[in-house]
Coordinates of C-alpha atoms in Angstrom, one line a residue:
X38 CA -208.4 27.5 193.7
X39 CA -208.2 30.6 191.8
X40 CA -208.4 29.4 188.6
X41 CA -212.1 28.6 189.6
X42 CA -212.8 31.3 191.9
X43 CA -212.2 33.6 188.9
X44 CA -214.3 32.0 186.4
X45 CA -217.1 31.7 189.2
X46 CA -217.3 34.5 190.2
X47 CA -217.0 36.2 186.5
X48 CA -220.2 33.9 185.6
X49 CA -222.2 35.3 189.0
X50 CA -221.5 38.9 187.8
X51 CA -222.3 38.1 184.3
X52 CA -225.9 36.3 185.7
X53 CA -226.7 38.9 187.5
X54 CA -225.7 41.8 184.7
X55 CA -228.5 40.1 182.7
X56 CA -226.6 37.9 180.0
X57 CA -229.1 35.1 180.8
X58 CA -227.9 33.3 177.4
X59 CA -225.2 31.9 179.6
X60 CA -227.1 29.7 181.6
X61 CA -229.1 27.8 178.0
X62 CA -225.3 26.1 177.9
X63 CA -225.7 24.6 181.7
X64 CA -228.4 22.2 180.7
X65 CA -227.4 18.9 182.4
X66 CA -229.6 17.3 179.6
X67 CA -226.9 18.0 176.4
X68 CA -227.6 15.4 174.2
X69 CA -224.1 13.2 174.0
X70 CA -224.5 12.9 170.4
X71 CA -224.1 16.6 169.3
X72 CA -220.6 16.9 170.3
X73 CA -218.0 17.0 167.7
X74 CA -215.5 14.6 167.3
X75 CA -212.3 13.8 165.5
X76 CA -210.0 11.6 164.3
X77 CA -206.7 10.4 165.5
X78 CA -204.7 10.3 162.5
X79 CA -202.6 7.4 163.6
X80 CA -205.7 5.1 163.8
X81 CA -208.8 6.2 162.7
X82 CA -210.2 6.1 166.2
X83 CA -212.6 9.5 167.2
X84 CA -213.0 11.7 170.3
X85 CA -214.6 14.0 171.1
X86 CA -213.3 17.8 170.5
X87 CA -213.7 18.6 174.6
X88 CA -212.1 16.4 177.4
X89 CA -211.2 17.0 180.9
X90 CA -207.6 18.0 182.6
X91 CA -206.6 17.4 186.2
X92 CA -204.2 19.0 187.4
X93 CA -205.2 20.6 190.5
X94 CA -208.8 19.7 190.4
X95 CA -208.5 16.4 191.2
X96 CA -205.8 16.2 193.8
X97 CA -208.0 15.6 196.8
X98 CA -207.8 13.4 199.5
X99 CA -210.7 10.2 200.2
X100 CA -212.6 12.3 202.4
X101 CA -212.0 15.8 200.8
X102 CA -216.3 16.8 199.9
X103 CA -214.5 18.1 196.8
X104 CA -214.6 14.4 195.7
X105 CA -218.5 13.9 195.4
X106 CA -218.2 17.1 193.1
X107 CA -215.6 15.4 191.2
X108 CA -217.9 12.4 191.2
X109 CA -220.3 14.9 189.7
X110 CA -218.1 15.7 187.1
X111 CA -217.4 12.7 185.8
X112 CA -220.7 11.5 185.8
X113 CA -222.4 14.7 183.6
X114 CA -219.1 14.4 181.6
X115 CA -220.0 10.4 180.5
X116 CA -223.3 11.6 179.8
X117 CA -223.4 14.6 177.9
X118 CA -220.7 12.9 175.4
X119 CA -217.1 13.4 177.1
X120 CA -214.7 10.7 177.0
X121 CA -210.7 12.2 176.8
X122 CA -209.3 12.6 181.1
X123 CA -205.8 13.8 181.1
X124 CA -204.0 12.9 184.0
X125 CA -200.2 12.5 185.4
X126 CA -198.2 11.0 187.9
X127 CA -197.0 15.0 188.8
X128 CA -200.8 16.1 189.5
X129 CA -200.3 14.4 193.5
X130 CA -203.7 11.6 193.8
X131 CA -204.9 13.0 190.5
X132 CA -205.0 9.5 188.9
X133 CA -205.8 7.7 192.0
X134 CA -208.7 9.4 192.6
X135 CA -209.7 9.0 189.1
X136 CA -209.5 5.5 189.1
X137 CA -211.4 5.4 192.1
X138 CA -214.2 7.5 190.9
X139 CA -214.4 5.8 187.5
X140 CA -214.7 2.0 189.3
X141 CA -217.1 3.6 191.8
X142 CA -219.3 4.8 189.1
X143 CA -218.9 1.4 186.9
X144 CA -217.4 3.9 184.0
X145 CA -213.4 2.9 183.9
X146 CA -213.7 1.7 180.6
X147 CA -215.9 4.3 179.2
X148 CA -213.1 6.9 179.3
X149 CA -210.0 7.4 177.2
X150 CA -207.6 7.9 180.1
X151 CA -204.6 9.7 179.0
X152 CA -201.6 10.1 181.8
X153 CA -197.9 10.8 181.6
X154 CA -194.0 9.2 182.9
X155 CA -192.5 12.3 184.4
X156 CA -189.1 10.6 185.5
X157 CA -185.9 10.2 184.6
X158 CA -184.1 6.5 184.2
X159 CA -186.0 3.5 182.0
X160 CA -186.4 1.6 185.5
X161 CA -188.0 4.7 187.5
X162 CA -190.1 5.3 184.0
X163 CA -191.3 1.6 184.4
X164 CA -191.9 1.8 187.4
X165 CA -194.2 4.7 187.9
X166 CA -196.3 3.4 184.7
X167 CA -197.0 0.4 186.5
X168 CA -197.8 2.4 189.3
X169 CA -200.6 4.4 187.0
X170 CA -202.2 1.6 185.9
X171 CA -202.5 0.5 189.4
X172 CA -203.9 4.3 190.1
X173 CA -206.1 4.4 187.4
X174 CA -207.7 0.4 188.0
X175 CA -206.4 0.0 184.2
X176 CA -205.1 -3.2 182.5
X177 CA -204.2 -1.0 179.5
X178 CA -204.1 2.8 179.6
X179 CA -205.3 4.6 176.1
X180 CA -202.7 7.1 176.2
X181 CA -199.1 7.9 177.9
X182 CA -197.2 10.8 176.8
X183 CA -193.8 12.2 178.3
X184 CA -194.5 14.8 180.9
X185 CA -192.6 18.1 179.5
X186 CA -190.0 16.1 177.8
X187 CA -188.5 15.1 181.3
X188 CA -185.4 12.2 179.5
X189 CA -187.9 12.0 176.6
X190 CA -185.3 9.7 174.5
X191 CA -185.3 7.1 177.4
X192 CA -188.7 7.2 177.9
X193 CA -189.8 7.0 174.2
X194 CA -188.0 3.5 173.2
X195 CA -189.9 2.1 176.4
X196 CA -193.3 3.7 175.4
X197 CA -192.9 1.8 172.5
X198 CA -192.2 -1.2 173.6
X199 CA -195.1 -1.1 175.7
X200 CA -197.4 -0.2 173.0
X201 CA -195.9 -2.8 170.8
X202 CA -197.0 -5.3 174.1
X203 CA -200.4 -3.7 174.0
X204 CA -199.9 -2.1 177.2
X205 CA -200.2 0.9 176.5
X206 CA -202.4 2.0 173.0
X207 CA -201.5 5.9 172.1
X208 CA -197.7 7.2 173.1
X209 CA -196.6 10.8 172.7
X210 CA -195.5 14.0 174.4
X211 CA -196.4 17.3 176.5
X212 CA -195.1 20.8 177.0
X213 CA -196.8 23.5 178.8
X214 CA -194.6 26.6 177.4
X215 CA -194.5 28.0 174.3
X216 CA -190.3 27.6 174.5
X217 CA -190.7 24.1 174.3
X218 CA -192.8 24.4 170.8
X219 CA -189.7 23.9 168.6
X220 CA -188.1 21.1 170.4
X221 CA -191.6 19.3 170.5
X222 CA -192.1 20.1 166.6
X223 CA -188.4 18.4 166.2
X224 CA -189.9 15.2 167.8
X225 CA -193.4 15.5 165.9
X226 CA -191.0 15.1 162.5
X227 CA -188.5 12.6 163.6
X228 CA -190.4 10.1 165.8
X229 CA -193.5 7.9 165.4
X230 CA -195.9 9.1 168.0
X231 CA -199.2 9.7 167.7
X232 CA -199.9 12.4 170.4
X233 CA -198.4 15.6 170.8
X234 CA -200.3 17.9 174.0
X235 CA -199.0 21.6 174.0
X236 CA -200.6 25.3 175.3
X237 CA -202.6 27.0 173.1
X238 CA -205.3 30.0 173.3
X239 CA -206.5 33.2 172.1
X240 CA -203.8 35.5 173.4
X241 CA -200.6 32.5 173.2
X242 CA -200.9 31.5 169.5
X243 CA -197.3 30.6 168.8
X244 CA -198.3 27.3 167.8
X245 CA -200.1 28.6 164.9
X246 CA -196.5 29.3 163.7
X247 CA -195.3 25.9 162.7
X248 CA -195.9 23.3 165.4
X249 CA -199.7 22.9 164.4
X250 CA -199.0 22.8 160.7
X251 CA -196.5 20.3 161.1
X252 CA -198.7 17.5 163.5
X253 CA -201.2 18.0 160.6
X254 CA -198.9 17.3 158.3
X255 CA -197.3 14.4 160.2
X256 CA -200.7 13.1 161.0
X257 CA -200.3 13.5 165.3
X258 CA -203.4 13.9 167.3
X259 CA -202.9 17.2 169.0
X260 CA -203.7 18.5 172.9
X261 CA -204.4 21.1 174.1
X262 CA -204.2 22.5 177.9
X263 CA -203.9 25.8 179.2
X264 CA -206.9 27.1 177.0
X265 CA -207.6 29.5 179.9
X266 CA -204.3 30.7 180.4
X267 CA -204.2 29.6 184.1
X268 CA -207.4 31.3 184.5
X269 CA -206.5 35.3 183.3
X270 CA -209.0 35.2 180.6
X271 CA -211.6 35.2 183.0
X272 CA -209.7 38.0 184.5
X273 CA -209.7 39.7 181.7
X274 CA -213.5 39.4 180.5
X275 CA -215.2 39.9 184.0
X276 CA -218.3 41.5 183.7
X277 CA -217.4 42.4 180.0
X278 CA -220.4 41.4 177.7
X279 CA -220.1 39.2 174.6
X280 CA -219.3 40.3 171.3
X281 CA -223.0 40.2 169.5
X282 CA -222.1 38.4 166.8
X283 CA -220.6 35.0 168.5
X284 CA -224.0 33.8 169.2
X285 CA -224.1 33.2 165.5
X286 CA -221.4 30.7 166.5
X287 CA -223.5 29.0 169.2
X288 CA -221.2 30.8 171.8
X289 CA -222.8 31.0 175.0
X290 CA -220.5 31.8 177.7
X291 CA -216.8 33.5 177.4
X292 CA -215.5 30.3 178.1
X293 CA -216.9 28.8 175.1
X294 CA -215.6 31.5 173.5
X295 CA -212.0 30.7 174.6
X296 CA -212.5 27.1 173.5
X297 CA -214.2 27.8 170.2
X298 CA -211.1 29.6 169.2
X299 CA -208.9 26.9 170.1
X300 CA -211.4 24.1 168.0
X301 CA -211.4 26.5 165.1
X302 CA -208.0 25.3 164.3
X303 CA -208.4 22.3 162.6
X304 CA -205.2 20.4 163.5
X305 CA -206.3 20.6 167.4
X306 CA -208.0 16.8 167.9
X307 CA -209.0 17.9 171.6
X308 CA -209.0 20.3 174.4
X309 CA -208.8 19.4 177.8
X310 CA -209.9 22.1 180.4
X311 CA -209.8 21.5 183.9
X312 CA -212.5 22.0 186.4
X313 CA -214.1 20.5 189.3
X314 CA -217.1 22.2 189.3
X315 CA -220.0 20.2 186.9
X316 CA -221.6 23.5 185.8
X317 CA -218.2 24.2 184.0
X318 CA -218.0 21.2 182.8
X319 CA -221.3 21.2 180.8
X320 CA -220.3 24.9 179.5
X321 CA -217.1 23.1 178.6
X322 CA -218.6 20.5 177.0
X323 CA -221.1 22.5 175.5
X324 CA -218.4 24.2 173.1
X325 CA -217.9 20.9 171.5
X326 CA -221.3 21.6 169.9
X327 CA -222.9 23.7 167.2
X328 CA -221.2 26.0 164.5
X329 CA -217.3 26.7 164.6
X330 CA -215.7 29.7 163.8
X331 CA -214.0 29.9 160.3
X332 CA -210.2 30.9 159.7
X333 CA -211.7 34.5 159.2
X334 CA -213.8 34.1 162.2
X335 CA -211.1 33.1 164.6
X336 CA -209.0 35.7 163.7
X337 CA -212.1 38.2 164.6
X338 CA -212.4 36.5 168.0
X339 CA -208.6 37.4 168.4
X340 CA -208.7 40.7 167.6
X341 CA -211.8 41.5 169.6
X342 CA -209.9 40.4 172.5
X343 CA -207.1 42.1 171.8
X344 CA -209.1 45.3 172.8
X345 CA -210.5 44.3 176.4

C-alpha cells in the first residue's frame, strides 16, 4: 500500500539520519492507562483520543500473512489502551476479518466497534446492518454512522429505531471531503445523533470553520479520518527533522505530530488512523499520551508546516 510504504520508508531514513527519539514511542510496553480519553457528550461514556481505521488495511483474505500482522495490531492496540475500530461495509472483508480476529483473540467485546450502512433503500439499509453484525460476531454494535451521507434521511429514522431496540448504541454520520462539511454541520443542528466522523489535519482545516464549533456546541462526539491526508504528509516530511521545540509536547515521531495537531482541538473525541503495521500503531497510540499542544501551539505546528 502506499500509504504505508511512505510512512515506512520516511521512519527508515529518519532512523538511520540519527533521530533515535523516534523509536522511545515504539515501546510495545505503553502503559494503557496513560492514554487520554474523552467523553461522548451524548452519554457520558469515554474513549480513548486514538483508535484504529480500516479501510484498506484490513481487507485481506483468510490466508493473506497480512492477517497475523493485523492480529498483531489488534492485540498491542487492546493492550497499550486502544479501544475505538472503525469499520464499513464499503472497506471489502474489512469487518469480517475484524470479527474474526477479535473472537480469535477472545477480545470482541473489549472494542468499541464502529461500522457504517452505505446503501440506498430502508430494506437494502437493513439488510446489510444485519449482515455487519454477522461480520463483526456482534449482538449489538457500539456505533453505526451513514457512510458519506449515501440516502442519509432513510437511513437515519431506521438507525433510530434500532437504537431505540438496543441494537445498535451510538448512531451518526461520515464524510471524507471537506465539500460535504456544511451539509454534515446542517445534520449536526437538526438531528439527534451523537457521532459526526469527518477529515481533518494540519494542511485541510476547514472544519475549524464552523463544523467543529458547532458538534461542540450540539454536544456530538466527533471523528476524525484522513489525519494523514492519504499518506502526503509523510511525503512531505521525509527525511525532514522535527521542529526542536515539539518534544516539549511529548512529540516523538512526525506522525505524532500530525495527530497532536488534530487532538489539540478540543471538540475532536477521537482519531482513527489506519495501519497494519503494529509499530505504527504504538506510535499512533503513543500520541494519545503526554502534553497537548495549546490553541497557540497548534497554530505554530501549522505554520511550521506550512514552510516544508
Amino acid at each position: 500500500m502506499i500509504n504505508s510504504f511512505s510512512r515506512r520508508a520516511m521512519l527508515r531514513q529518519t532512523a538511520i539520519a540519527g533521530f533515535g527519539a523516534l523509536t522511545g514511542s515504539f515501546s510495545a510496553n505503553m502503559d494503557p492507562q496513560s492514554i487520554l480519553t474523552r467523553q461522548i457528550p451524548s452519554s457520558g461514556e469515554r474513549l480513548p483520543v486514538v483508535g484504529l481505521g480500516s479501510w484498506q488495511q484490513f481487507d485481506v483474505g483468510p490466508s493473506d500473512p497480512d492477517r497475523r500482522s493485523l492480529r498483531d495490531v489488534l492485540t498491542l492496540m487492546h493492550k497499550q489502551g486502544g479501544k475505538l475500530i472503525d469499520a464499513s461495509p464499503m472497506y471489502g472483508r474489512a469487518e469480517e476479518v475484524i470479527g474474526d480476529l477479535t473472537t480469535d483473540l477472545a477480545l470482541t467485546d473489549n472494542f468499541f466497534l464502529a461500522t457504517k450502512v452505505w446503501t440506498t433503500g430502508k430494506q437494502a439499509g437493513i439488510d446489510q446492518m444485519q449482515t455487519s453484525l454477522r461480520r463483526m460476531r456482534r449482538k449489538t454494535l457500539d456505533l453505526v454512522q451513514i457512510h458519506n451521507l449515501v440516502d442519509w434521511q432513510t437511513q437515519l429514522k431506521t438507525l433510530k429505531d434500532w437504537k431505540q431496540a438496543g441494537t445498535i448504541r451510538y448512531i451518526g454520520i461520515t464524510h471524507y471531503t471537506a465539500s460535504a462539511h456544511d451539509q454534515l454541520e446542517r445534520i449536526v443542528k437538526s438531528e439527534p445523533i451523537d457521532f459526526v466522523q469527518m477529515n481533518y489535519s494540519i494542511r485541510v482545516r476547514n472544519a475549524e470553520r464552523s463544523l467543529l464549533p458547532s458538534a461542540r456546541e450540539k454536544g456530538v462526539a466527533v471523528l476524525v479520518n484522513e489525519p494523514f491526508e492519504t499518506g502526503s504528509l509523510f511525503r512531505l516530511v521525509k527525511g525532514k527533522p522535527l521542529p526542536t521545540w515539539s518534544s516539549e509536547y511529548d512529540i516523538r515521531s512526525w506522525g505524532q505530530f500530525f495527530l497532536k495537531f488534530i487532538l489539540a482541538n478540543p471538540a475532536v473525541t477521537c482519531v482513527i488512523p489506519g495501519t497494519s503495521d503494529p509499530k505504527h500503531l504504538t506510535d499512533n497510540l503513543g500520541a494519545g499520551s503526554g502534553r497537548l499542544p495549546d490553541g497557540k501551539i497548534q497554530a505554530q505546528m501549522a505554520a511550521y508546516v506550512a514552510t516544508l
